[in-house]
Amino acid sequence: MEKKKVLAISGSMRNPSFTERMLDLCIEGMGEGLEVQKFYPHRMKIGPCLGCWACWKKNAGVCIQKDDFGQILNAYKEADYLLLAAPLYFFGLPATVKNVIDRLFVILEPGQHKSPRGGTEHPKRYHRHSKAVLISSCGFPEFGNFDLLRQHFMKISQELDWKWAGEVLVPAAGTANVPRLFDSKYDLIRNAGAELVTGSISKATTERIAEAMMPASDYRKMCTANFRGGLVANLTRILIGIKAIARLAMTSREVSYAIKRSTM
Ligand SMILES: Cc1cc2nc3c(=O)[nH]c(=O)nc-3n(C[C@H](O)[C@H](O)[C@H](O)COP(=O)(O)O)c2cc1C
């Protein structure tokens, strides 16, 4: 049987990147027997779309820029899954990732027609309907910080005929620095990958992945202390971390007690 193909975009410039970790866990959860191609747009030579319309008017479906985008386009044409992993930058995509999306203009055909959703769209050159997943993390604690990005990704998926297949979103990503606190999240992200292979990532899994591991007020204090540095700030940061770990241990104990009671 032919292997399913995954096109993964890893859009963080940080190394190590938390968002890339999420991407890798999701791929791990998807299991073996996949052909994964991962691209780092910021490490590639990819010019911005020139808006010259040459891919519509001169050479149908061919960009006049001969750069590394061709590698992504080749993978795109065959992809069964599209995993777009990018940290939230000013409530949207980092410029280098948006740049890749803009270059996908080449897959649109000239012309407009009525879309099934009632608006207008361009016909497409390829009809793969790849399953598309948005993976992102952000530094603020509220899930609502992803609102614009989620809406944007949904719109792009519709316009490019992707089959929107779910979201893996982690706010308050700075919490990942507290040891053990995100362990359960990492399992859930693997689980999201497994769900993707059999269908799409469930709303319940997305919500659990996004769950806060400490109150927003503690998180803000911890992050502020983190950047401030110094003895008092370090102590504050450590104490908040310990409080969160203790809270987690207590919740786990309560859950296992409840399970035990329910099976008695
Ligand atoms: C240029 C820039 C813009 C950012 N904008 C936001 C933002 O709008 N909202 C937010 O919550 N975090 C924002 N962040 C924080 C990152 O989204 C967050 O630290 C993320 O987890 C980084 O992921 P990474 O380790 O994969 O790079 C921004 C960070 C940078 C560097």
PDB file of C-alpha atoms and ligand atoms in Angstrom:
ATOM      1  CA  MET A   1       0.000   0.000   0.000  1.00  0.00           C
ATOM      2  CA  GLU A   2       1.284   3.468  -0.826  1.00  0.00           C
ATOM      3  CA  LYS A   3       2.392   5.495   2.177  1.00  0.00           C
ATOM      4  CA  LYS A   4       0.278   8.495   3.154  1.00  0.00           C
ATOM      5  CA  LYS A   5       2.181  11.725   2.694  1.00  0.00           C
ATOM      6  CA  VAL A   6       2.516  14.487   5.254  1.00  0.00           C
ATOM      7  CA  LEU A   7       3.585  18.009   4.428  1.00  0.00           C
ATOM      8  CA  ALA A   8       4.661  19.691   7.664  1.00  0.00           C
ATOM      9  CA  ILE A   9       5.573  23.347   7.904  1.00  0.00           C
ATOM     10  CA  SER A  10       7.580  24.267  10.974  1.00  0.00           C
ATOM     11  CA  GLY A  11       7.384  28.013  11.180  1.00  0.00           C
ATOM     12  CA  SER A  12       9.171  29.031  14.367  1.00  0.00           C
ATOM     13  CA  MET A  13      12.554  30.663  14.137  1.00  0.00           C
ATOM     14  CA  ARG A  14      13.419  29.561  17.673  1.00  0.00           C
ATOM     15  CA  ASN A  15      15.550  26.537  18.310  1.00  0.00           C
ATOM     16  CA  PRO A  16      14.349  24.636  20.234  1.00  0.00           C
ATOM     17  CA  SER A  17      10.825  25.686  19.314  1.00  0.00           C
ATOM     18  CA  PHE A  18       7.887  24.722  21.473  1.00  0.00           C
ATOM     19  CA  THR A  19       5.540  24.759  18.476  1.00  0.00           C
ATOM     20  CA  GLU A  20       7.823  22.400  16.616  1.00  0.00           C
ATOM     21  CA  ARG A  21       7.726  20.071  19.601  1.00  0.00           C
ATOM     22  CA  MET A  22       3.929  20.077  19.307  1.00  0.00           C
ATOM     23  CA  LEU A  23       4.249  19.312  15.606  1.00  0.00           C
ATOM     24  CA  ASP A  24       6.625  16.410  16.240  1.00  0.00           C
ATOM     25  CA  LEU A  25       4.368  14.935  18.931  1.00  0.00           C
ATOM     26  CA  CYS A  26       1.395  15.119  16.598  1.00  0.00           C
ATOM     27  CA  ILE A  27       3.358  13.355  13.849  1.00  0.00           C
ATOM     28  CA  GLU A  28       4.512  10.746  16.378  1.00  0.00           C
ATOM     29  CA  GLY A  29       0.880  10.136  17.312  1.00  0.00           C
ATOM     30  CA  MET A  30      -0.043   9.648  13.666  1.00  0.00           C
ATOM     31  CA  GLY A  31       1.990   6.456  13.801  1.00  0.00           C
ATOM     32  CA  GLU A  32       4.390   4.774  11.467  1.00  0.00           C
ATOM     33  CA  GLY A  33       4.127   4.162   7.774  1.00  0.00           C
ATOM     34  CA  LEU A  34       3.859   7.811   6.803  1.00  0.00           C
ATOM     35  CA  GLU A  35       6.106   9.747   4.486  1.00  0.00           C
ATOM     36  CA  VAL A  36       6.803  13.025   6.259  1.00  0.00           C
ATOM     37  CA  GLN A  37       8.365  16.043   4.608  1.00  0.00           C
ATOM     38  CA  LYS A  38       9.096  18.860   7.006  1.00  0.00           C
ATOM     39  CA  PHE A  39      10.028  22.337   5.828  1.00  0.00           C
ATOM     40  CA  TYR A  40      11.393  25.359   7.666  1.00  0.00           C
ATOM     41  CA  PRO A  41      10.400  28.337   5.483  1.00  0.00           C
ATOM     42  CA  HIS A  42      12.740  30.755   7.302  1.00  0.00           C
ATOM     43  CA  ARG A  43      15.747  28.574   6.426  1.00  0.00           C
ATOM     44  CA  MET A  44      14.793  28.436   2.763  1.00  0.00           C
ATOM     45  CA  LYS A  45      15.187  30.902  -0.033  1.00  0.00           C
ATOM     46  CA  ILE A  46      11.574  31.823  -0.708  1.00  0.00           C
ATOM     47  CA  GLY A  47      10.794  35.202  -2.202  1.00  0.00           C
ATOM     48  CA  PRO A  48       7.509  36.956  -1.508  1.00  0.00           C
ATOM     49  CA  CYS A  49       4.729  36.673  -4.094  1.00  0.00           C
ATOM     50  CA  LEU A  50       5.370  39.484  -6.587  1.00  0.00           C
ATOM     51  CA  GLY A  51       1.729  39.812  -7.511  1.00  0.00           C
ATOM     52  CA  CYS A  52       2.804  39.785 -11.178  1.00  0.00           C
ATOM     53  CA  TRP A  53       0.063  37.336 -12.263  1.00  0.00           C
ATOM     54  CA  ALA A  54       2.587  35.530 -14.487  1.00  0.00           C
ATOM     55  CA  CYS A  55       1.366  32.190 -13.035  1.00  0.00           C
ATOM     56  CA  TRP A  56      -2.079  33.057 -14.399  1.00  0.00           C
ATOM     57  CA  LYS A  57      -1.315  34.975 -17.577  1.00  0.00           C
ATOM     58  CA  LYS A  58       2.007  33.694 -18.954  1.00  0.00           C
ATOM     59  CA  ASN A  59       2.868  30.221 -17.672  1.00  0.00           C
ATOM     60  CA  ALA A  60      -0.241  28.604 -16.225  1.00  0.00           C
ATOM     61  CA  GLY A  61       0.537  27.331 -12.730  1.00  0.00           C
ATOM     62  CA  VAL A  62       4.232  28.199 -12.897  1.00  0.00           C
ATOM     63  CA  CYS A  63       5.811  30.927 -10.769  1.00  0.00           C
ATOM     64  CA  ILE A  64       8.445  33.087 -12.426  1.00  0.00           C
ATOM     65  CA  GLN A  65      10.549  32.945  -9.247  1.00  0.00           C
ATOM     66  CA  LYS A  66      12.866  29.959  -9.339  1.00  0.00           C
ATOM     67  CA  ASP A  67      13.541  29.493  -5.667  1.00  0.00           C
ATOM     68  CA  ASP A  68      13.055  26.945  -2.872  1.00  0.00           C
ATOM     69  CA  PHE A  69       9.280  27.301  -2.872  1.00  0.00           C
ATOM     70  CA  GLY A  70       9.239  24.668  -5.627  1.00  0.00           C
ATOM     71  CA  GLN A  71      10.207  22.037  -3.023  1.00  0.00           C
ATOM     72  CA  ILE A  72       7.168  22.875  -0.903  1.00  0.00           C
ATOM     73  CA  LEU A  73       4.906  22.992  -3.943  1.00  0.00           C
ATOM     74  CA  ASN A  74       6.022  19.524  -5.056  1.00  0.00           C
ATOM     75  CA  ALA A  75       5.242  18.118  -1.606  1.00  0.00           C
ATOM     76  CA  TYR A  76       1.949  20.033  -1.549  1.00  0.00           C
ATOM     77  CA  LYS A  77       0.744  18.432  -4.781  1.00  0.00           C
ATOM     78  CA  GLU A  78       0.997  14.981  -3.226  1.00  0.00           C
ATOM     79  CA  ALA A  79       0.179  15.649   0.409  1.00  0.00           C
ATOM     80  CA  ASP A  80      -2.570  13.749   2.202  1.00  0.00           C
ATOM     81  CA  TYR A  81      -2.006  15.809   5.343  1.00  0.00           C
ATOM     82  CA  LEU A  82      -0.965  19.418   5.789  1.00  0.00           C
ATOM     83  CA  LEU A  83       0.322  20.296   9.233  1.00  0.00           C
ATOM     84  CA  LEU A  84       0.863  24.011   9.611  1.00  0.00           C
ATOM     85  CA  ALA A  85       2.819  24.647  12.794  1.00  0.00           C
ATOM     86  CA  ALA A  86       3.560  28.249  13.656  1.00  0.00           C
ATOM     87  CA  PRO A  87       3.848  30.299  16.845  1.00  0.00           C
ATOM     88  CA  LEU A  88       1.333  33.102  17.182  1.00  0.00           C
ATOM     89  CA  TYR A  89       2.893  36.366  16.054  1.00  0.00           C
ATOM     90  CA  PHE A  90       0.790  39.464  16.657  1.00  0.00           C
ATOM     91  CA  PHE A  91      -2.371  37.354  16.616  1.00  0.00           C
ATOM     92  CA  GLY A  92      -1.527  35.813  13.249  1.00  0.00           C
ATOM     93  CA  LEU A  93       1.061  33.847  11.277  1.00  0.00           C
ATOM     94  CA  PRO A  94       4.778  34.688  11.279  1.00  0.00           C
ATOM     95  CA  ALA A  95       5.649  36.510   8.047  1.00  0.00           C
ATOM     96  CA  THR A  96       7.779  33.653   6.705  1.00  0.00           C
ATOM     97  CA  VAL A  97       4.845  31.236   6.979  1.00  0.00           C
ATOM     98  CA  LYS A  98       2.349  33.692   5.511  1.00  0.00           C
ATOM     99  CA  ASN A  99       4.832  34.100   2.681  1.00  0.00           C
ATOM    100  CA  VAL A 100       4.469  30.392   1.848  1.00  0.00           C
ATOM    101  CA  ILE A 101       0.669  30.715   1.869  1.00  0.00           C
ATOM    102  CA  ASP A 102       0.879  33.705  -0.498  1.00  0.00           C
ATOM    103  CA  ARG A 103       3.049  31.739  -2.889  1.00  0.00           C
ATOM    104  CA  LEU A 104       0.283  29.114  -3.096  1.00  0.00           C
ATOM    105  CA  PHE A 105      -1.441  31.637  -5.343  1.00  0.00           C
ATOM    106  CA  VAL A 106       0.145  29.582  -8.095  1.00  0.00           C
ATOM    107  CA  ILE A 107      -2.315  26.743  -7.465  1.00  0.00           C
ATOM    108  CA  LEU A 108      -5.315  28.950  -8.182  1.00  0.00           C
ATOM    109  CA  GLU A 109      -6.707  29.198 -11.661  1.00  0.00           C
ATOM    110  CA  PRO A 110      -7.663  32.496 -13.210  1.00  0.00           C
ATOM    111  CA  GLY A 111     -11.361  33.182 -12.889  1.00  0.00           C
ATOM    112  CA  GLN A 112     -13.923  33.332 -10.168  1.00  0.00           C
ATOM    113  CA  HIS A 113     -16.967  31.273  -9.433  1.00  0.00           C
ATOM    114  CA  LYS A 114     -19.560  30.969  -6.723  1.00  0.00           C
ATOM    115  CA  SER A 115     -18.237  28.980  -3.794  1.00  0.00           C
ATOM    116  CA  PRO A 116     -20.302  26.242  -2.126  1.00  0.00           C
ATOM    117  CA  ARG A 117     -20.425  28.493   0.935  1.00  0.00           C
ATOM    118  CA  GLY A 118     -22.187  31.242  -0.987  1.00  0.00           C
ATOM    119  CA  GLY A 119     -19.240  33.591  -1.554  1.00  0.00           C
ATOM    120  CA  THR A 120     -16.761  33.679  -4.415  1.00  0.00           C
ATOM    121  CA  GLU A 121     -13.654  31.596  -5.007  1.00  0.00           C
ATOM    122  CA  HIS A 122     -11.051  30.747  -7.636  1.00  0.00           C
ATOM    123  CA  PRO A 123     -10.980  27.320  -9.277  1.00  0.00           C
ATOM    124  CA  LYS A 124      -8.006  25.192  -8.169  1.00  0.00           C
ATOM    125  CA  ARG A 125      -5.351  23.441 -10.226  1.00  0.00           C
ATOM    126  CA  TYR A 126      -5.035  20.429  -7.925  1.00  0.00           C
ATOM    127  CA  HIS A 127      -7.800  18.623  -6.149  1.00  0.00           C
ATOM    128  CA  ARG A 128      -6.244  16.713  -3.309  1.00  0.00           C
ATOM    129  CA  HIS A 129      -8.434  17.945  -0.435  1.00  0.00           C
ATOM    130  CA  SER A 130      -5.618  17.237   2.000  1.00  0.00           C
ATOM    131  CA  LYS A 131      -6.513  17.092   5.670  1.00  0.00           C
ATOM    132  CA  ALA A 132      -5.264  20.317   7.220  1.00  0.00           C
ATOM    133  CA  VAL A 133      -4.372  20.963  10.838  1.00  0.00           C
ATOM    134  CA  LEU A 134      -3.354  24.175  12.555  1.00  0.00           C
ATOM    135  CA  ILE A 135      -0.733  23.794  15.288  1.00  0.00           C
ATOM    136  CA  SER A 136       0.181  26.847  17.309  1.00  0.00           C
ATOM    137  CA  SER A 137       1.327  28.108  20.676  1.00  0.00           C
ATOM    138  CA  CYS A 138       1.258  31.543  22.191  1.00  0.00           C
ATOM    139  CA  GLY A 139       2.691  33.414  25.140  1.00  0.00           C
ATOM    140  CA  PHE A 140      -0.489  34.920  26.574  1.00  0.00           C
ATOM    141  CA  PRO A 141      -2.687  32.702  28.731  1.00  0.00           C
ATOM    142  CA  GLU A 142      -6.100  33.243  27.072  1.00  0.00           C
ATOM    143  CA  PHE A 143      -7.272  30.850  24.347  1.00  0.00           C
ATOM    144  CA  GLY A 144      -9.027  33.799  22.670  1.00  0.00           C
ATOM    145  CA  ASN A 145      -5.621  35.056  21.515  1.00  0.00           C
ATOM    146  CA  PHE A 146      -5.881  32.434  18.769  1.00  0.00           C
ATOM    147  CA  ASP A 147      -9.246  33.715  17.481  1.00  0.00           C
ATOM    148  CA  LEU A 148      -7.956  35.608  14.437  1.00  0.00           C
ATOM    149  CA  LEU A 149      -5.453  32.910  13.504  1.00  0.00           C
ATOM    150  CA  ARG A 150      -8.084  30.179  13.754  1.00  0.00           C
ATOM    151  CA  GLN A 151     -10.477  32.158  11.601  1.00  0.00           C
ATOM    152  CA  HIS A 152      -7.721  32.919   9.107  1.00  0.00           C
ATOM    153  CA  PHE A 153      -6.662  29.275   8.881  1.00  0.00           C
ATOM    154  CA  MET A 154     -10.280  28.198   8.389  1.00  0.00           C
ATOM    155  CA  LYS A 155     -10.688  30.731   5.548  1.00  0.00           C
ATOM    156  CA  ILE A 156      -7.440  29.625   3.888  1.00  0.00           C
ATOM    157  CA  SER A 157      -8.507  25.967   4.199  1.00  0.00           C
ATOM    158  CA  GLN A 158     -11.817  26.746   2.522  1.00  0.00           C
ATOM    159  CA  GLU A 159     -10.253  28.825  -0.234  1.00  0.00           C
ATOM    160  CA  LEU A 160      -7.644  26.188  -1.053  1.00  0.00           C
ATOM    161  CA  ASP A 161     -10.014  23.209  -0.761  1.00  0.00           C
ATOM    162  CA  TRP A 162      -8.229  21.761   2.238  1.00  0.00           C
ATOM    163  CA  LYS A 163     -10.221  19.485   4.462  1.00  0.00           C
ATOM    164  CA  TRP A 164     -10.036  21.282   7.806  1.00  0.00           C
ATOM    165  CA  ALA A 165      -9.230  18.509  10.272  1.00  0.00           C
ATOM    166  CA  GLY A 166      -8.696  20.232  13.581  1.00  0.00           C
ATOM    167  CA  GLU A 167      -6.497  22.323  15.790  1.00  0.00           C
ATOM    168  CA  VAL A 168      -3.738  21.804  18.332  1.00  0.00           C
ATOM    169  CA  LEU A 169      -3.364  25.061  20.238  1.00  0.00           C
ATOM    170  CA  VAL A 170      -1.482  25.787  23.431  1.00  0.00           C
ATOM    171  CA  PRO A 171      -1.791  29.181  25.120  1.00  0.00           C
ATOM    172  CA  ALA A 172       0.438  30.105  28.055  1.00  0.00           C
ATOM    173  CA  ALA A 173       3.277  28.220  26.389  1.00  0.00           C
ATOM    174  CA  GLY A 174       5.730  29.604  28.967  1.00  0.00           C
ATOM    175  CA  THR A 175       4.255  27.035  31.373  1.00  0.00           C
ATOM    176  CA  ALA A 176       6.238  24.402  29.465  1.00  0.00           C
ATOM    177  CA  ASN A 177       9.327  25.536  31.393  1.00  0.00           C
ATOM    178  CA  VAL A 178       7.896  24.113  34.622  1.00  0.00           C
ATOM    179  CA  PRO A 179       9.033  20.478  34.799  1.00  0.00           C
ATOM    180  CA  ARG A 180       6.340  17.766  34.368  1.00  0.00           C
ATOM    181  CA  LEU A 181       3.482  20.249  34.066  1.00  0.00           C
ATOM    182  CA  PHE A 182       2.905  19.641  30.370  1.00  0.00           C
ATOM    183  CA  ASP A 183       3.499  15.866  30.358  1.00  0.00           C
ATOM    184  CA  SER A 184      -0.214  15.103  30.072  1.00  0.00           C
ATOM    185  CA  LYS A 185      -0.546  17.686  27.288  1.00  0.00           C
ATOM    186  CA  TYR A 186       2.192  15.953  25.329  1.00  0.00           C
ATOM    187  CA  ASP A 187       0.244  12.686  25.544  1.00  0.00           C
ATOM    188  CA  LEU A 188      -2.896  14.491  24.420  1.00  0.00           C
ATOM    189  CA  ILE A 189      -1.082  15.960  21.429  1.00  0.00           C
ATOM    190  CA  ARG A 190       0.070  12.462  20.440  1.00  0.00           C
ATOM    191  CA  ASN A 191      -3.541  11.418  20.809  1.00  0.00           C
ATOM    192  CA  ALA A 192      -4.587  14.277  18.505  1.00  0.00           C
ATOM    193  CA  GLY A 193      -2.259  12.810  15.873  1.00  0.00           C
ATOM    194  CA  ALA A 194      -3.889   9.403  16.286  1.00  0.00           C
ATOM    195  CA  GLU A 195      -7.346  10.942  15.941  1.00  0.00           C
ATOM    196  CA  LEU A 196      -6.263  12.715  12.782  1.00  0.00           C
ATOM    197  CA  VAL A 197      -5.357   9.469  11.074  1.00  0.00           C
ATOM    198  CA  THR A 198      -8.763   7.956  11.751  1.00  0.00           C
ATOM    199  CA  GLY A 199     -10.748  11.125  11.037  1.00  0.00           C
ATOM    200  CA  SER A 200     -10.169  14.527  12.539  1.00  0.00           C
ATOM    201  CA  ILE A 201      -8.984  15.981  15.840  1.00  0.00           C
ATOM    202  CA  SER A 202     -11.959  16.138  18.193  1.00  0.00           C
ATOM    203  CA  LYS A 203     -13.098  19.344  19.852  1.00  0.00           C
ATOM    204  CA  ALA A 204     -12.714  17.615  23.229  1.00  0.00           C
ATOM    205  CA  THR A 205      -9.043  16.831  22.558  1.00  0.00           C
ATOM    206  CA  THR A 206      -8.361  20.379  21.336  1.00  0.00           C
ATOM    207  CA  GLU A 207      -9.979  21.765  24.469  1.00  0.00           C
ATOM    208  CA  ARG A 208      -8.053  19.467  26.801  1.00  0.00           C
ATOM    209  CA  ILE A 209      -4.761  20.318  25.097  1.00  0.00           C
ATOM    210  CA  ALA A 210      -5.482  24.009  25.610  1.00  0.00           C
ATOM    211  CA  GLU A 211      -6.420  23.656  29.294  1.00  0.00           C
ATOM    212  CA  ALA A 212      -4.634  26.018  31.686  1.00  0.00           C
ATOM    213  CA  MET A 213      -2.213  24.437  34.138  1.00  0.00           C
ATOM    214  CA  MET A 214      -2.211  27.445  36.463  1.00  0.00           C
ATOM    215  CA  PRO A 215      -4.374  30.538  37.022  1.00  0.00           C
ATOM    216  CA  ALA A 216      -3.741  33.334  34.489  1.00  0.00           C
ATOM    217  CA  SER A 217      -2.687  35.677  37.292  1.00  0.00           C
ATOM    218  CA  ASP A 218       0.061  33.254  38.409  1.00  0.00           C
ATOM    219  CA  TYR A 219       1.161  32.726  34.832  1.00  0.00           C
ATOM    220  CA  ARG A 220       1.526  36.463  34.220  1.00  0.00           C
ATOM    221  CA  LYS A 221       3.524  36.827  37.422  1.00  0.00           C
ATOM    222  CA  MET A 222       5.736  33.871  36.466  1.00  0.00           C
ATOM    223  CA  CYS A 223       6.442  35.232  32.988  1.00  0.00           C
ATOM    224  CA  THR A 224       7.165  38.718  34.291  1.00  0.00           C
ATOM    225  CA  ALA A 225       9.555  37.276  36.880  1.00  0.00           C
ATOM    226  CA  ASN A 226      11.172  35.145  34.201  1.00  0.00           C
ATOM    227  CA  PHE A 227      12.101  38.157  32.134  1.00  0.00           C
ATOM    228  CA  ARG A 228      13.050  40.335  35.087  1.00  0.00           C
ATOM    229  CA  GLY A 229      15.610  37.918  36.518  1.00  0.00           C
ATOM    230  CA  GLY A 230      17.349  38.306  39.887  1.00  0.00           C
ATOM    231  CA  LEU A 231      16.931  36.448  43.164  1.00  0.00           C
ATOM    232  CA  VAL A 232      13.413  37.599  44.125  1.00  0.00           C
ATOM    233  CA  ALA A 233      12.106  37.076  40.614  1.00  0.00           C
ATOM    234  CA  ASN A 234      13.660  33.612  40.440  1.00  0.00           C
ATOM    235  CA  LEU A 235      12.149  32.651  43.784  1.00  0.00           C
ATOM    236  CA  THR A 236       8.729  33.921  42.655  1.00  0.00           C
ATOM    237  CA  ARG A 237       9.005  31.894  39.470  1.00  0.00           C
ATOM    238  CA  ILE A 238      10.014  28.726  41.337  1.00  0.00           C
ATOM    239  CA  LEU A 239       7.271  29.095  43.958  1.00  0.00           C
ATOM    240  CA  ILE A 240       4.592  29.550  41.311  1.00  0.00           C
ATOM    241  CA  GLY A 241       5.919  26.455  39.535  1.00  0.00           C
ATOM    242  CA  ILE A 242       5.818  24.397  42.732  1.00  0.00           C
ATOM    243  CA  LYS A 243       2.264  25.597  43.447  1.00  0.00           C
ATOM    244  CA  ALA A 244       1.166  24.486  39.964  1.00  0.00           C
ATOM    245  CA  ILE A 245       2.842  21.080  40.318  1.00  0.00           C
ATOM    246  CA  ALA A 246       1.211  20.581  43.737  1.00  0.00           C
ATOM    247  CA  ARG A 247      -2.168  21.564  42.286  1.00  0.00           C
ATOM    248  CA  LEU A 248      -1.697  19.068  39.473  1.00  0.00           C
ATOM    249  CA  ALA A 249      -0.714  16.288  41.893  1.00  0.00           C
ATOM    250  CA  MET A 250      -3.786  17.033  44.001  1.00  0.00           C
ATOM    251  CA  THR A 251      -6.105  16.979  40.973  1.00  0.00           C
ATOM    252  CA  SER A 252      -4.605  13.667  39.784  1.00  0.00           C
ATOM    253  CA  ARG A 253      -5.106  12.183  43.270  1.00  0.00           C
ATOM    254  CA  GLU A 254      -8.723  13.386  43.324  1.00  0.00           C
ATOM    255  CA  VAL A 255      -9.314  11.890  39.873  1.00  0.00           C
ATOM    256  CA  SER A 256      -7.804   8.500  40.779  1.00  0.00           C
ATOM    257  CA  TYR A 257      -9.794   8.500  44.053  1.00  0.00           C
ATOM    258  CA  ALA A 258     -12.980   9.231  42.100  1.00  0.00           C
ATOM    259  CA  ILE A 259     -12.155   6.421  39.622  1.00  0.00           C
ATOM    260  CA  LYS A 260     -11.494   4.000  42.500  1.00  0.00           C
ATOM    261  CA  ARG A 261     -14.770   4.916  44.180  1.00  0.00           C
ATOM    262  CA  SER A 262     -16.720   4.561  40.949  1.00  0.00           C
ATOM    263  CA  THR A 263     -15.340   1.036  40.419  1.00  0.00           C
ATOM    264  CA  MET A 264     -15.974  -0.125  43.995  1.00  0.00           C
TER     265      MET A 264
HETATM  266  C1  LIG B   1       7.303  38.582  17.118  1.00  0.00           C
HETATM  267  C2  LIG B   1       6.496  37.874  18.171  1.00  0.00           C
HETATM  268  C3  LIG B   1       5.141  38.118  18.254  1.00  0.00           C
HETATM  269  C4  LIG B   1       4.372  37.455  19.207  1.00  0.00           C
HETATM  270  N1  LIG B   1       3.031  37.708  19.265  1.00  0.00           N
HETATM  271  C5  LIG B   1       2.277  37.089  20.198  1.00  0.00           C
HETATM  272  C6  LIG B   1       0.876  37.363  20.293  1.00  0.00           C
HETATM  273  O1  LIG B   1       0.297  38.120  19.532  1.00  0.00           O
HETATM  274  N2  LIG B   1       0.164  36.750  21.277  1.00  0.00           N
HETATM  275  C7  LIG B   1       0.754  35.866  22.159  1.00  0.00           C
HETATM  276  O2  LIG B   1       0.063  35.352  23.029  1.00  0.00           O
HETATM  277  N3  LIG B   1       2.073  35.549  22.044  1.00  0.00           N
HETATM  278  C8  LIG B   1       2.841  36.142  21.098  1.00  0.00           C
HETATM  279  N4  LIG B   1       4.172  35.833  20.985  1.00  0.00           N
HETATM  280  C9  LIG B   1       4.752  34.749  21.816  1.00  0.00           C
HETATM  281  C10 LIG B   1       4.874  33.435  21.054  1.00  0.00           C
HETATM  282  O3  LIG B   1       3.714  33.142  20.321  1.00  0.00           O
HETATM  283  C11 LIG B   1       5.131  32.285  22.029  1.00  0.00           C
HETATM  284  O4  LIG B   1       6.265  32.553  22.799  1.00  0.00           O
HETATM  285  C12 LIG B   1       5.259  30.933  21.348  1.00  0.00           C
HETATM  286  O5  LIG B   1       4.997  29.904  22.258  1.00  0.00           O
HETATM  287  C13 LIG B   1       6.654  30.709  20.754  1.00  0.00           C
HETATM  288  O6  LIG B   1       6.710  29.445  20.163  1.00  0.00           O
HETATM  289  P1  LIG B   1       8.083  28.818  19.614  1.00  0.00           P
HETATM  290  O7  LIG B   1       8.890  28.373  20.786  1.00  0.00           O
HETATM  291  O8  LIG B   1       7.635  27.696  18.763  1.00  0.00           O
HETATM  292  O9  LIG B   1       8.748  29.901  18.835  1.00  0.00           O
HETATM  293  C14 LIG B   1       4.968  36.508  20.082  1.00  0.00           C
HETATM  294  C15 LIG B   1       6.360  36.271  19.979  1.00  0.00           C
HETATM  295  C16 LIG B   1       7.113  36.952  19.063  1.00  0.00           C
HETATM  296  C17 LIG B   1       8.600  36.684  19.000  1.00  0.00           C
END
